[in-house]
XYZ file of C-alpha atoms in Angstrom:
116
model
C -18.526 3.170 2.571
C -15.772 1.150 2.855
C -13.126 1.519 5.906
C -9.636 0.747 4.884
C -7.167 0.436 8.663
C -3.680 0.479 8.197
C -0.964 -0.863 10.982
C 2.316 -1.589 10.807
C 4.128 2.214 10.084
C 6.860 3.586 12.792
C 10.602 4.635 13.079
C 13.279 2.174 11.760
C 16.782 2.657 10.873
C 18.014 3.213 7.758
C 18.653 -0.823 6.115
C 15.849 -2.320 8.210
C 12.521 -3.591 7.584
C 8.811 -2.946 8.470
C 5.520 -4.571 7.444
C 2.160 -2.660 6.476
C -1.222 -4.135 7.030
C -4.061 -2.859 5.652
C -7.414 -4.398 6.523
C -10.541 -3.524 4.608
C -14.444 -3.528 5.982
C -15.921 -5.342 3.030
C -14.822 -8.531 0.922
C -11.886 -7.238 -1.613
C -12.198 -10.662 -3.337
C -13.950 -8.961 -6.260
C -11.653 -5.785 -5.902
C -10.173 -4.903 -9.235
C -6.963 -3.543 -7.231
C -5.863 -3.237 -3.726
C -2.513 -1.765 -2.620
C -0.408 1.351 -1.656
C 0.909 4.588 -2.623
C 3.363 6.389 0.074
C 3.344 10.846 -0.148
C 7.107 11.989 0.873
C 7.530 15.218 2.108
C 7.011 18.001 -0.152
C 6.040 15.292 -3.062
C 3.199 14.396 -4.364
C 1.184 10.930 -3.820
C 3.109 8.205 -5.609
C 2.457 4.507 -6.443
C 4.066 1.772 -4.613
C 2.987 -1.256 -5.701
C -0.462 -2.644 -6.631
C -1.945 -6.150 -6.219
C -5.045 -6.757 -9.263
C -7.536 -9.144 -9.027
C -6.242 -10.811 -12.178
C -3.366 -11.974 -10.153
C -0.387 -9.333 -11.514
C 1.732 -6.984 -9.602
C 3.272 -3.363 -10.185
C 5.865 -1.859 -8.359
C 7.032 1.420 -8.916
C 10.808 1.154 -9.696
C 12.727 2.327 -6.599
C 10.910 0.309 -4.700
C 11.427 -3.309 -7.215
C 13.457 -5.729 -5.128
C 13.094 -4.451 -1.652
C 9.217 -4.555 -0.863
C 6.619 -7.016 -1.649
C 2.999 -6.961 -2.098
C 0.630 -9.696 -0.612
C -2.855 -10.055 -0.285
C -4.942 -11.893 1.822
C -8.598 -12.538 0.218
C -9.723 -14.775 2.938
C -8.855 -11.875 5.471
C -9.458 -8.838 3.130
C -6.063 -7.738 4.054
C -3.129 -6.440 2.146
C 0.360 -6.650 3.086
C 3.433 -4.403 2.458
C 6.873 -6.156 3.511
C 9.561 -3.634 3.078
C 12.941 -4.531 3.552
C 16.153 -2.311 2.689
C 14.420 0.379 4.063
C 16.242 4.229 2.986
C 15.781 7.397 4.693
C 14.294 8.673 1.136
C 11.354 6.264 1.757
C 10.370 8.236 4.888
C 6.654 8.712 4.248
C 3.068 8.370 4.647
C 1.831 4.859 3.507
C -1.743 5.285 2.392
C -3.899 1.796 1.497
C -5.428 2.190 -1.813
C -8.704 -0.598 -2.903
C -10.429 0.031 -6.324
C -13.302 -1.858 -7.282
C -14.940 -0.046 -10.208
C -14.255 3.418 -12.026
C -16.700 4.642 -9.479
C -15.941 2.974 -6.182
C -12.050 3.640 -5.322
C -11.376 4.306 -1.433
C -8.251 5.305 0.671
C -7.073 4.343 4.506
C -5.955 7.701 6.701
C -2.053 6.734 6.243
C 0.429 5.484 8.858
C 4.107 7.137 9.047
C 6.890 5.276 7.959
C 9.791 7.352 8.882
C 13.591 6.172 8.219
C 16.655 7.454 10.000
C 20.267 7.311 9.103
């Protein structure tokens, strides 16, 4: 089992900036994806932005311009620098590492929560 710990969520206000870590219990060197989807209230589980193995990035289209995906291989950590923050991105962050088809794992989520 893999153990994914996120850090990094809390209150900021609306136009700000915050940085997610996630740090994961085994090597994600060989991970075919590592990244983060957010869950708004009353929404369901959405893609932010992904980091693959083969180097390429996807962002999910509100989000293109203000945050950035980074990954760490030497410290099997994955970053999430948000900037422009909105009250509509008030959320749970969860980390999100895939491997295979049969080995996909999620952190417990950490609060990002944006005020006006």
């Amino acid at each position: 089992q893999v153990q994914l710990v996120e850090s990094g969520g809390g209150l900021v206000q609306a136009g700000g900036s915050l940085r997610l870590s996630c740090a994961a219990s085994r090597n994600i060197f060989r991970a075919y994806a590592m990244g983060w989807y957010r869950q708004r209230p009353g929404k369901q589980r959405e893609l932010v932005a992904l980091s693959r193995s083969s180097g390429t990035t996807n962002y999910a289209d509100s989000m293109k311009g203000r945050f950035t995906i980074s990954r760490d291989n030497a410290k099997d950590t994955v970053y999430l620098q948000m900037n422009s923050l909105k009250p509509e991105d008030t959320a749970v962050y969860y980390c999100y590492l895939k491997y295979n088809l049969y080995q996909e794992y999620w952190g417990q989520g950490t609060q990002v929560t944006v005020s006006s």
